[in-house]
Short mmCIF file of N, CA, C and O in Angstrom, two decimals:
data_model
loop_
_atom_site.label_atom_id
_atom_site.label_comp_id
_atom_site.label_asym_id
_atom_site.label_seq_id
_atom_site.Cartn_x
_atom_site.Cartn_y
_atom_site.Cartn_z
N MET A 1 0.84 -1.18 0.00
CA MET A 1 0.00 0.00 0.00
C MET A 1 0.88 1.23 0.00
O MET A 1 1.86 1.32 0.72
N ALA A 2 0.51 2.22 -0.79
CA ALA A 2 1.29 3.46 -0.89
C ALA A 2 1.06 4.31 0.36
O ALA A 2 -0.01 4.28 0.97
N PRO A 3 2.07 5.08 0.78
CA PRO A 3 1.89 5.96 1.92
C PRO A 3 0.90 7.07 1.58
O PRO A 3 0.66 7.37 0.41
N ALA A 4 0.35 7.69 2.62
CA ALA A 4 -0.59 8.78 2.42
C ALA A 4 0.10 9.94 1.75
O ALA A 4 1.25 10.26 2.06
N VAL A 5 -0.59 10.57 0.81
CA VAL A 5 -0.03 11.71 0.11
C VAL A 5 -0.86 12.93 0.48
O VAL A 5 -2.05 12.97 0.18
N PRO A 6 -0.25 13.94 1.15
CA PRO A 6 -1.03 15.13 1.48
C PRO A 6 -1.33 15.94 0.23
O PRO A 6 -0.49 16.09 -0.64
N VAL A 7 -2.56 16.43 0.13
CA VAL A 7 -2.98 17.25 -0.99
C VAL A 7 -3.51 18.56 -0.42
O VAL A 7 -4.50 18.55 0.30
N PRO A 8 -2.87 19.71 -0.71
CA PRO A 8 -3.36 20.97 -0.15
C PRO A 8 -4.70 21.36 -0.76
O PRO A 8 -4.91 21.23 -1.95
N LEU A 9 -5.61 21.80 0.06
CA LEU A 9 -6.91 22.26 -0.39
C LEU A 9 -7.44 23.25 0.63
O LEU A 9 -7.79 22.87 1.74
N ALA A 10 -7.49 24.50 0.26
CA ALA A 10 -8.06 25.56 1.11
C ALA A 10 -7.53 25.49 2.54
O ALA A 10 -8.29 25.49 3.49
N ASN A 11 -6.22 25.41 2.68
CA ASN A 11 -5.56 25.39 3.99
C ASN A 11 -5.95 24.21 4.86
O ASN A 11 -5.83 24.28 6.07
N ARG A 12 -6.43 23.13 4.27
CA ARG A 12 -6.77 21.94 5.04
C ARG A 12 -5.89 20.79 4.57
O ARG A 12 -5.60 20.67 3.40
N SER A 13 -5.51 19.99 5.49
CA SER A 13 -4.68 18.85 5.17
C SER A 13 -5.55 17.68 4.74
O SER A 13 -6.40 17.23 5.49
N ILE A 14 -5.33 17.20 3.51
CA ILE A 14 -6.06 16.04 3.02
C ILE A 14 -5.03 15.00 2.61
O ILE A 14 -4.08 15.30 1.91
N CYS A 15 -5.23 13.79 3.07
CA CYS A 15 -4.35 12.69 2.67
C CYS A 15 -5.15 11.75 1.79
O CYS A 15 -6.33 11.51 2.03
N VAL A 16 -4.48 11.21 0.80
CA VAL A 16 -5.11 10.26 -0.10
C VAL A 16 -4.38 8.93 0.04
O VAL A 16 -3.17 8.87 -0.05
N ILE A 17 -5.16 7.89 0.28
CA ILE A 17 -4.62 6.55 0.46
C ILE A 17 -5.34 5.61 -0.49
O ILE A 17 -6.54 5.74 -0.72
N THR A 18 -4.62 4.66 -1.04
CA THR A 18 -5.23 3.61 -1.86
C THR A 18 -5.32 2.34 -1.03
O THR A 18 -4.32 1.87 -0.50
N ASP A 19 -6.53 1.83 -0.91
CA ASP A 19 -6.75 0.57 -0.19
C ASP A 19 -7.97 -0.10 -0.83
O ASP A 19 -9.10 0.29 -0.56
N ASP A 20 -7.70 -1.08 -1.68
CA ASP A 20 -8.78 -1.72 -2.43
C ASP A 20 -9.83 -2.39 -1.56
O ASP A 20 -11.03 -2.30 -1.83
N SER A 21 -9.40 -3.07 -0.50
CA SER A 21 -10.36 -3.81 0.30
C SER A 21 -11.31 -2.89 1.04
O SER A 21 -12.52 -3.11 1.06
N LEU A 22 -10.79 -1.83 1.64
CA LEU A 22 -11.68 -0.93 2.38
C LEU A 22 -12.54 -0.11 1.44
O LEU A 22 -13.75 0.02 1.64
N ALA A 23 -11.96 0.45 0.38
CA ALA A 23 -12.73 1.27 -0.55
C ALA A 23 -13.78 0.43 -1.28
O ALA A 23 -14.86 0.92 -1.58
N GLY A 24 -13.47 -0.84 -1.53
CA GLY A 24 -14.40 -1.70 -2.25
C GLY A 24 -15.52 -2.26 -1.40
O GLY A 24 -16.63 -2.47 -1.88
N GLN A 25 -15.25 -2.50 -0.12
CA GLN A 25 -16.25 -3.04 0.79
C GLN A 25 -16.11 -2.40 2.17
O GLN A 25 -15.71 -3.06 3.13
N PRO A 26 -16.46 -1.13 2.29
CA PRO A 26 -16.23 -0.43 3.55
C PRO A 26 -17.03 -0.96 4.73
O PRO A 26 -16.62 -0.84 5.86
N PHE A 27 -18.18 -1.56 4.46
CA PHE A 27 -19.03 -2.07 5.53
C PHE A 27 -18.86 -3.56 5.74
O PHE A 27 -19.54 -4.15 6.57
N GLY A 28 -17.98 -4.19 4.98
CA GLY A 28 -17.97 -5.64 4.95
C GLY A 28 -19.20 -6.03 4.17
O GLY A 28 -19.32 -5.67 3.00
N ALA A 29 -20.13 -6.70 4.79
CA ALA A 29 -21.42 -6.96 4.13
C ALA A 29 -22.21 -5.65 4.17
O ALA A 29 -22.51 -5.12 5.23
N GLU A 30 -22.50 -5.15 2.99
CA GLU A 30 -23.20 -3.86 2.87
C GLU A 30 -24.61 -3.96 3.45
O GLU A 30 -25.32 -4.93 3.18
N PRO A 31 -25.02 -2.98 4.25
CA PRO A 31 -26.39 -3.04 4.78
C PRO A 31 -27.40 -2.90 3.64
O PRO A 31 -27.23 -2.07 2.76
N THR A 32 -28.42 -3.73 3.66
CA THR A 32 -29.46 -3.67 2.64
C THR A 32 -30.58 -2.74 3.10
O THR A 32 -30.69 -2.41 4.29
N ILE A 33 -31.42 -2.37 2.16
CA ILE A 33 -32.58 -1.53 2.49
C ILE A 33 -33.45 -2.26 3.52
O ILE A 33 -33.85 -1.67 4.52
N ASP A 34 -33.73 -3.53 3.27
CA ASP A 34 -34.58 -4.29 4.19
C ASP A 34 -33.97 -4.38 5.59
O ASP A 34 -34.68 -4.24 6.59
N GLU A 35 -32.66 -4.63 5.67
CA GLU A 35 -32.00 -4.70 6.99
C GLU A 35 -32.10 -3.36 7.72
O GLU A 35 -32.38 -3.33 8.93
N LEU A 36 -31.89 -2.27 7.00
CA LEU A 36 -31.98 -0.96 7.63
C LEU A 36 -33.40 -0.67 8.09
O LEU A 36 -33.60 -0.15 9.20
N LEU A 37 -34.39 -1.01 7.27
CA LEU A 37 -35.79 -0.79 7.66
C LEU A 37 -36.15 -1.63 8.89
O LEU A 37 -36.82 -1.13 9.81
N GLN A 38 -35.70 -2.88 8.93
CA GLN A 38 -35.96 -3.74 10.08
C GLN A 38 -35.29 -3.20 11.35
O GLN A 38 -35.77 -3.45 12.46
N ALA A 39 -34.18 -2.47 11.18
CA ALA A 39 -33.47 -1.90 12.32
C ALA A 39 -34.00 -0.53 12.71
O ALA A 39 -33.44 0.13 13.59
N GLY A 40 -35.08 -0.08 12.05
CA GLY A 40 -35.71 1.18 12.44
C GLY A 40 -35.48 2.34 11.50
O GLY A 40 -35.90 3.46 11.79
N ALA A 41 -34.83 2.13 10.37
CA ALA A 41 -34.62 3.22 9.41
C ALA A 41 -35.96 3.67 8.84
O ALA A 41 -36.93 2.91 8.83
N ILE A 42 -35.98 4.90 8.38
CA ILE A 42 -37.18 5.41 7.70
C ILE A 42 -36.77 5.88 6.30
O ILE A 42 -35.67 6.38 6.09
N ILE A 43 -37.69 5.70 5.37
CA ILE A 43 -37.47 6.19 4.01
C ILE A 43 -37.86 7.66 4.00
O ILE A 43 -38.98 8.02 4.37
N VAL A 44 -36.92 8.52 3.60
CA VAL A 44 -37.20 9.96 3.56
C VAL A 44 -37.39 10.47 2.14
O VAL A 44 -37.97 11.54 1.94
N VAL A 45 -36.91 9.73 1.16
CA VAL A 45 -37.10 10.09 -0.25
C VAL A 45 -37.28 8.82 -1.04
O VAL A 45 -36.58 7.84 -0.83
N ARG A 46 -38.23 8.87 -1.95
CA ARG A 46 -38.43 7.80 -2.92
C ARG A 46 -38.83 8.53 -4.21
O ARG A 46 -39.89 9.13 -4.27
N LYS A 47 -37.93 8.47 -5.22
CA LYS A 47 -38.25 9.18 -6.45
C LYS A 47 -37.88 8.34 -7.67
O LYS A 47 -36.90 7.60 -7.66
N PRO A 48 -38.69 8.46 -8.72
CA PRO A 48 -38.42 7.71 -9.94
C PRO A 48 -37.16 8.24 -10.63
O PRO A 48 -36.83 9.42 -10.51
N PHE A 49 -36.48 7.35 -11.34
CA PHE A 49 -35.25 7.72 -12.04
C PHE A 49 -35.17 6.90 -13.32
O PHE A 49 -35.20 5.67 -13.28
N ALA A 50 -35.11 7.59 -14.46
CA ALA A 50 -35.06 6.90 -15.75
C ALA A 50 -33.74 6.14 -15.90
O ALA A 50 -32.67 6.71 -15.73
N ASN A 51 -33.85 4.85 -16.19
CA ASN A 51 -32.67 4.01 -16.38
C ASN A 51 -32.00 4.42 -17.69
O ASN A 51 -32.63 4.47 -18.74
N VAL A 52 -30.70 4.72 -17.63
CA VAL A 52 -29.98 5.20 -18.81
C VAL A 52 -29.59 4.07 -19.76
O VAL A 52 -29.18 4.33 -20.89
N HIS A 53 -29.72 2.82 -19.32
CA HIS A 53 -29.34 1.69 -20.16
C HIS A 53 -30.52 0.94 -20.77
O HIS A 53 -30.39 0.33 -21.82
N GLU A 54 -31.64 0.97 -20.07
CA GLU A 54 -32.83 0.25 -20.53
C GLU A 54 -33.93 1.26 -20.88
O GLU A 54 -34.52 1.88 -19.99
N ARG A 55 -34.15 1.39 -22.17
CA ARG A 55 -35.15 2.34 -22.65
C ARG A 55 -36.54 2.04 -22.07
O ARG A 55 -36.98 0.89 -22.07
N GLY A 56 -37.17 3.06 -21.53
CA GLY A 56 -38.51 2.91 -20.98
C GLY A 56 -38.56 2.38 -19.55
O GLY A 56 -39.61 2.36 -18.94
N GLN A 57 -37.42 1.97 -19.01
CA GLN A 57 -37.41 1.44 -17.64
C GLN A 57 -37.21 2.58 -16.65
O GLN A 57 -36.31 3.39 -16.81
N VAL A 58 -38.05 2.62 -15.65
CA VAL A 58 -37.93 3.62 -14.60
C VAL A 58 -37.55 2.92 -13.30
O VAL A 58 -38.26 2.03 -12.83
N ASP A 59 -36.41 3.29 -12.76
CA ASP A 59 -35.94 2.73 -11.50
C ASP A 59 -36.27 3.73 -10.39
O ASP A 59 -36.97 4.70 -10.63
N THR A 60 -35.75 3.50 -9.20
CA THR A 60 -36.11 4.34 -8.06
C THR A 60 -34.87 4.69 -7.24
O THR A 60 -34.01 3.84 -7.01
N ILE A 61 -34.81 5.94 -6.82
CA ILE A 61 -33.80 6.38 -5.84
C ILE A 61 -34.49 6.34 -4.48
O ILE A 61 -35.57 6.91 -4.31
N ILE A 62 -33.88 5.65 -3.53
CA ILE A 62 -34.43 5.54 -2.18
C ILE A 62 -33.40 6.07 -1.19
O ILE A 62 -32.25 5.64 -1.20
N VAL A 63 -33.82 7.02 -0.37
CA VAL A 63 -32.95 7.58 0.67
C VAL A 63 -33.53 7.21 2.02
O VAL A 63 -34.72 7.42 2.27
N LEU A 64 -32.68 6.63 2.87
CA LEU A 64 -33.10 6.23 4.21
C LEU A 64 -32.27 6.96 5.26
O LEU A 64 -31.11 7.28 5.02
N ARG A 65 -32.88 7.16 6.41
CA ARG A 65 -32.17 7.67 7.59
C ARG A 65 -32.23 6.60 8.66
O ARG A 65 -33.29 6.02 8.91
N HIS A 66 -31.07 6.37 9.28
CA HIS A 66 -31.01 5.39 10.36
C HIS A 66 -30.06 5.90 11.43
O HIS A 66 -28.87 6.07 11.18
N GLN A 67 -30.59 6.21 12.59
CA GLN A 67 -29.82 6.67 13.75
C GLN A 67 -28.86 7.80 13.38
O GLN A 67 -27.70 7.81 13.77
N GLY A 68 -29.35 8.75 12.59
CA GLY A 68 -28.55 9.91 12.20
C GLY A 68 -27.73 9.70 10.94
O GLY A 68 -27.13 10.63 10.42
N ASN A 69 -27.68 8.48 10.43
CA ASN A 69 -26.93 8.18 9.23
C ASN A 69 -27.87 8.21 8.02
O ASN A 69 -29.07 7.98 8.15
N ARG A 70 -27.29 8.49 6.85
CA ARG A 70 -28.09 8.62 5.62
C ARG A 70 -27.54 7.67 4.56
O ARG A 70 -26.34 7.65 4.31
N PHE A 71 -28.43 6.92 3.93
CA PHE A 71 -28.07 5.98 2.87
C PHE A 71 -28.90 6.29 1.64
O PHE A 71 -30.12 6.48 1.75
N GLU A 72 -28.26 6.32 0.48
CA GLU A 72 -28.97 6.51 -0.77
C GLU A 72 -28.72 5.29 -1.66
O GLU A 72 -27.57 4.94 -1.92
N TYR A 73 -29.82 4.68 -2.11
CA TYR A 73 -29.74 3.49 -2.95
C TYR A 73 -30.38 3.76 -4.30
O TYR A 73 -31.34 4.52 -4.41
N TYR A 74 -29.85 3.07 -5.30
CA TYR A 74 -30.45 3.04 -6.63
C TYR A 74 -31.12 1.67 -6.74
O TYR A 74 -30.45 0.64 -6.69
N ARG A 75 -32.44 1.68 -6.85
CA ARG A 75 -33.19 0.42 -6.91
C ARG A 75 -33.60 0.13 -8.36
O ARG A 75 -34.37 0.87 -8.96
N ALA A 76 -33.05 -0.97 -8.89
CA ALA A 76 -33.43 -1.49 -10.20
C ALA A 76 -34.26 -2.75 -9.94
O ALA A 76 -34.29 -3.25 -8.81
N PRO A 77 -34.93 -3.28 -10.96
CA PRO A 77 -35.77 -4.46 -10.73
C PRO A 77 -35.02 -5.65 -10.13
O PRO A 77 -35.59 -6.40 -9.34
N ASP A 78 -33.76 -5.81 -10.46
CA ASP A 78 -33.05 -7.00 -10.01
C ASP A 78 -32.09 -6.77 -8.85
O ASP A 78 -31.54 -7.73 -8.31
N LYS A 79 -31.86 -5.51 -8.44
CA LYS A 79 -30.93 -5.27 -7.33
C LYS A 79 -31.03 -3.84 -6.82
O LYS A 79 -31.52 -2.94 -7.48
N ASP A 80 -30.52 -3.67 -5.60
CA ASP A 80 -30.38 -2.34 -4.99
C ASP A 80 -28.89 -2.05 -4.91
O ASP A 80 -28.10 -2.88 -4.45
N LEU A 81 -28.50 -0.87 -5.36
CA LEU A 81 -27.09 -0.47 -5.34
C LEU A 81 -26.92 0.75 -4.43
O LEU A 81 -27.63 1.75 -4.59
N LEU A 82 -26.00 0.65 -3.49
CA LEU A 82 -25.71 1.79 -2.62
C LEU A 82 -25.00 2.86 -3.44
O LEU A 82 -23.96 2.59 -4.05
N ARG A 83 -25.56 4.07 -3.49
CA ARG A 83 -24.94 5.19 -4.22
C ARG A 83 -24.09 6.04 -3.30
O ARG A 83 -23.02 6.51 -3.72
N HIS A 84 -24.57 6.30 -2.11
CA HIS A 84 -23.85 7.14 -1.14
C HIS A 84 -24.28 6.73 0.26
O HIS A 84 -25.42 6.32 0.47
N ALA A 85 -23.39 6.90 1.21
CA ALA A 85 -23.73 6.77 2.62
C ALA A 85 -23.00 7.88 3.35
O ALA A 85 -21.84 8.16 3.06
N PHE A 86 -23.69 8.53 4.26
CA PHE A 86 -23.11 9.58 5.08
C PHE A 86 -23.27 9.15 6.53
O PHE A 86 -24.39 9.09 7.04
N ILE A 87 -22.15 8.81 7.17
CA ILE A 87 -22.19 8.21 8.50
C ILE A 87 -21.62 9.19 9.53
O ILE A 87 -20.51 9.68 9.38
N THR A 88 -22.41 9.45 10.56
CA THR A 88 -21.96 10.27 11.69
C THR A 88 -22.12 9.54 13.01
O THR A 88 -21.57 9.95 14.02
N ASN A 89 -22.92 8.48 13.01
CA ASN A 89 -23.14 7.68 14.21
C ASN A 89 -22.50 6.31 13.98
O ASN A 89 -22.92 5.56 13.10
N PHE A 90 -21.49 5.99 14.77
CA PHE A 90 -20.74 4.76 14.59
C PHE A 90 -21.16 3.66 15.56
O PHE A 90 -20.46 2.67 15.70
N GLN A 91 -22.33 3.81 16.20
CA GLN A 91 -22.83 2.80 17.13
C GLN A 91 -23.44 1.59 16.45
O GLN A 91 -23.25 0.47 16.92
N PRO A 92 -24.19 1.77 15.32
CA PRO A 92 -24.72 0.57 14.66
C PRO A 92 -23.57 -0.33 14.18
O PRO A 92 -22.45 0.14 13.95
N THR A 93 -23.87 -1.60 13.98
CA THR A 93 -22.85 -2.57 13.58
C THR A 93 -22.10 -2.11 12.33
O THR A 93 -20.87 -2.18 12.28
N TYR A 94 -22.82 -1.63 11.31
CA TYR A 94 -22.16 -1.19 10.08
C TYR A 94 -21.23 -0.01 10.36
O TYR A 94 -20.16 0.11 9.74
N GLY A 95 -21.60 0.87 11.28
CA GLY A 95 -20.75 2.02 11.63
C GLY A 95 -19.50 1.60 12.37
O GLY A 95 -18.41 2.13 12.13
N ARG A 96 -19.65 0.63 13.28
CA ARG A 96 -18.47 0.13 14.01
C ARG A 96 -17.50 -0.56 13.06
O ARG A 96 -16.28 -0.38 13.16
N HIS A 97 -18.02 -1.34 12.13
CA HIS A 97 -17.17 -2.02 11.16
C HIS A 97 -16.43 -1.00 10.29
O HIS A 97 -15.23 -1.13 10.05
N LEU A 98 -17.13 0.00 9.82
CA LEU A 98 -16.54 1.05 9.00
C LEU A 98 -15.45 1.79 9.77
O LEU A 98 -14.33 1.98 9.28
N GLN A 99 -15.76 2.19 10.99
CA GLN A 99 -14.80 2.92 11.83
C GLN A 99 -13.55 2.07 12.09
O GLN A 99 -12.43 2.57 12.02
N SER A 100 -13.74 0.81 12.36
CA SER A 100 -12.61 -0.09 12.62
C SER A 100 -11.71 -0.19 11.39
O SER A 100 -10.48 -0.10 11.50
N GLY A 101 -12.30 -0.37 10.21
CA GLY A 101 -11.51 -0.46 8.98
C GLY A 101 -10.75 0.81 8.70
O GLY A 101 -9.57 0.78 8.31
N ILE A 102 -11.40 1.95 8.90
CA ILE A 102 -10.74 3.23 8.67
C ILE A 102 -9.58 3.42 9.65
O ILE A 102 -8.50 3.89 9.28
N THR A 103 -9.79 3.04 10.90
CA THR A 103 -8.74 3.18 11.91
C THR A 103 -7.51 2.37 11.53
O THR A 103 -6.38 2.87 11.62
N VAL A 104 -7.70 1.14 11.07
CA VAL A 104 -6.58 0.29 10.66
C VAL A 104 -5.83 0.94 9.51
O VAL A 104 -4.60 1.05 9.52
N VAL A 105 -6.56 1.40 8.49
CA VAL A 105 -5.93 2.00 7.31
C VAL A 105 -5.26 3.33 7.67
O VAL A 105 -4.14 3.60 7.23
N SER A 106 -5.91 4.14 8.48
CA SER A 106 -5.35 5.46 8.80
C SER A 106 -4.09 5.38 9.65
O SER A 106 -3.26 6.29 9.60
N ARG A 107 -3.92 4.31 10.39
CA ARG A 107 -2.68 4.14 11.17
C ARG A 107 -1.46 4.01 10.26
O ARG A 107 -0.35 4.28 10.67
N ARG A 108 -1.72 3.58 9.03
CA ARG A 108 -0.63 3.40 8.07
C ARG A 108 -0.20 4.71 7.41
O ARG A 108 0.82 4.73 6.73
N LYS A 109 -0.99 5.75 7.54
CA LYS A 109 -0.64 7.00 6.86
C LYS A 109 0.59 7.63 7.50
O LYS A 109 0.86 7.46 8.68
N SER A 110 1.33 8.36 6.71
CA SER A 110 2.61 8.88 7.19
C SER A 110 2.55 10.32 7.67
O SER A 110 3.56 10.88 8.06
N THR A 111 1.39 10.94 7.66
CA THR A 111 1.26 12.33 8.09
C THR A 111 -0.10 12.51 8.78
O THR A 111 -1.03 11.76 8.51
N SER A 112 -0.21 13.47 9.65
CA SER A 112 -1.50 13.70 10.31
C SER A 112 -2.38 14.53 9.38
O SER A 112 -1.92 15.47 8.75
N CYS A 113 -3.62 14.15 9.29
CA CYS A 113 -4.55 14.79 8.36
C CYS A 113 -5.88 15.07 9.06
O CYS A 113 -6.33 14.27 9.85
N GLN A 114 -6.48 16.18 8.70
CA GLN A 114 -7.83 16.47 9.18
C GLN A 114 -8.85 15.73 8.32
O GLN A 114 -9.95 15.43 8.75
N ASN A 115 -8.46 15.48 7.08
CA ASN A 115 -9.33 14.80 6.13
C ASN A 115 -8.56 13.70 5.42
O ASN A 115 -7.40 13.89 5.05
N LEU A 116 -9.21 12.59 5.24
CA LEU A 116 -8.58 11.43 4.62
C LEU A 116 -9.49 10.94 3.51
O LEU A 116 -10.70 10.81 3.70
N ARG A 117 -8.92 10.69 2.35
CA ARG A 117 -9.69 10.14 1.23
C ARG A 117 -9.06 8.81 0.88
O ARG A 117 -7.89 8.73 0.54
N ILE A 118 -9.86 7.75 0.98
CA ILE A 118 -9.41 6.40 0.70
C ILE A 118 -10.10 5.94 -0.57
O ILE A 118 -11.32 6.00 -0.67
N GLY A 119 -9.30 5.50 -1.53
CA GLY A 119 -9.86 5.05 -2.80
C GLY A 119 -9.27 3.72 -3.20
O GLY A 119 -8.32 3.23 -2.60
N ASP A 120 -9.86 3.14 -4.23
CA ASP A 120 -9.29 1.91 -4.76
C ASP A 120 -8.39 2.24 -5.95
O ASP A 120 -8.36 3.37 -6.42
N THR A 121 -7.63 1.27 -6.41
CA THR A 121 -6.65 1.52 -7.47
C THR A 121 -7.31 1.92 -8.79
O THR A 121 -6.70 2.61 -9.59
N GLU A 122 -8.55 1.53 -8.99
CA GLU A 122 -9.24 1.89 -10.23
C GLU A 122 -9.93 3.24 -10.14
O GLU A 122 -10.54 3.69 -11.10
N ARG A 123 -9.84 3.86 -8.99
CA ARG A 123 -10.43 5.19 -8.75
C ARG A 123 -11.93 5.21 -9.05
O ARG A 123 -12.44 6.12 -9.70
N THR A 124 -12.60 4.20 -8.56
CA THR A 124 -14.05 4.14 -8.74
C THR A 124 -14.81 4.21 -7.41
O THR A 124 -15.94 4.68 -7.38
N ASN A 125 -14.22 3.74 -6.33
CA ASN A 125 -14.86 3.75 -5.02
C ASN A 125 -14.05 4.64 -4.08
O ASN A 125 -12.82 4.56 -4.07
N TYR A 126 -14.76 5.45 -3.28
CA TYR A 126 -14.07 6.36 -2.37
C TYR A 126 -14.74 6.40 -1.00
O TYR A 126 -15.96 6.24 -0.89
N ILE A 127 -13.92 6.66 0.00
CA ILE A 127 -14.39 6.93 1.35
C ILE A 127 -13.72 8.22 1.77
O ILE A 127 -12.49 8.33 1.72
N SER A 128 -14.51 9.21 2.16
CA SER A 128 -13.96 10.47 2.64
C SER A 128 -14.21 10.56 4.14
O SER A 128 -15.34 10.43 4.60
N VAL A 129 -13.13 10.78 4.89
CA VAL A 129 -13.19 10.77 6.35
C VAL A 129 -12.81 12.15 6.86
O VAL A 129 -11.82 12.73 6.43
N THR A 130 -13.59 12.68 7.80
CA THR A 130 -13.27 13.93 8.47
C THR A 130 -13.06 13.63 9.94
O THR A 130 -13.85 12.91 10.56
N TYR A 131 -11.97 14.17 10.47
CA TYR A 131 -11.63 13.98 11.87
C TYR A 131 -11.94 15.24 12.67
O TYR A 131 -11.82 16.35 12.17
N SER A 132 -12.33 15.05 13.90
CA SER A 132 -12.47 16.13 14.87
C SER A 132 -11.45 15.79 15.95
O SER A 132 -11.64 14.85 16.71
N GLY A 133 -10.36 16.55 15.96
CA GLY A 133 -9.24 16.16 16.82
C GLY A 133 -8.64 14.90 16.23
O GLY A 133 -8.35 14.83 15.06
N SER A 134 -8.52 13.87 17.02
CA SER A 134 -7.99 12.60 16.51
C SER A 134 -9.09 11.56 16.34
O SER A 134 -8.83 10.40 16.10
N LYS A 135 -10.35 11.99 16.44
CA LYS A 135 -11.48 11.08 16.39
C LYS A 135 -12.25 11.25 15.07
O LYS A 135 -12.46 12.37 14.61
N ILE A 136 -12.68 10.15 14.48
CA ILE A 136 -13.48 10.20 13.26
C ILE A 136 -14.83 10.84 13.58
O ILE A 136 -15.53 10.40 14.49
N SER A 137 -15.19 11.89 12.83
CA SER A 137 -16.48 12.53 13.07
C SER A 137 -17.50 12.23 11.98
O SER A 137 -18.67 12.01 12.28
N THR A 138 -17.09 12.23 10.72
CA THR A 138 -18.00 11.91 9.63
C THR A 138 -17.30 11.08 8.56
O THR A 138 -16.09 11.23 8.34
N VAL A 139 -18.07 10.26 7.90
CA VAL A 139 -17.55 9.45 6.80
C VAL A 139 -18.58 9.49 5.68
O VAL A 139 -19.77 9.28 5.90
N LYS A 140 -18.08 9.76 4.48
CA LYS A 140 -18.93 9.69 3.29
C LYS A 140 -18.41 8.54 2.44
O LYS A 140 -17.23 8.51 2.08
N VAL A 141 -19.29 7.60 2.14
CA VAL A 141 -18.94 6.44 1.34
C VAL A 141 -19.53 6.67 -0.05
O VAL A 141 -20.72 6.95 -0.18
N GLU A 142 -18.67 6.56 -1.07
CA GLU A 142 -19.10 6.77 -2.44
C GLU A 142 -18.69 5.58 -3.31
O GLU A 142 -17.66 5.60 -3.96
N PRO A 143 -19.49 4.52 -3.29
CA PRO A 143 -19.17 3.37 -4.13
C PRO A 143 -19.51 3.67 -5.60
O PRO A 143 -20.32 4.53 -5.89
N TYR A 144 -18.89 2.93 -6.49
CA TYR A 144 -19.14 3.10 -7.90
C TYR A 144 -20.54 2.61 -8.24
O TYR A 144 -20.93 1.50 -7.90
N VAL A 145 -21.30 3.45 -8.90
CA VAL A 145 -22.60 3.07 -9.45
C VAL A 145 -22.66 3.65 -10.85
O VAL A 145 -22.43 4.83 -11.04
N ASP A 146 -22.97 2.83 -11.83
CA ASP A 146 -23.03 3.29 -13.22
C ASP A 146 -24.31 4.07 -13.46
O ASP A 146 -25.37 3.73 -13.16
#
């Protein structure tokens, strides 16, 4: 794994790290819409979205909130794809797993950063981490979705 590379941006320290396993599967087993709903999540947005590959097919964007966290999924007839997740509460199992993975990867960085961007080698999946002091405060997960 390459060492963290600081990238200057508006007087803030940002480090970029490549880690295929974490960027590709930040939650381990990704939480599904049904699992989140069963755990008490609520759907806050449900909107139609024209499928760019299948003419005439209308899919759905579903946004859920769960314990302060936000998940956005692209729902097609055969699968749900996570488009974005914004995590601020690390108490749920998926949050603890994410925090643990980030902690392991961030220990490898060679400089202290207020912001950390973890990506895969193909530059398709990203995790953006913001620290408050030395503690993770927010994480944005951006998996590849076509």
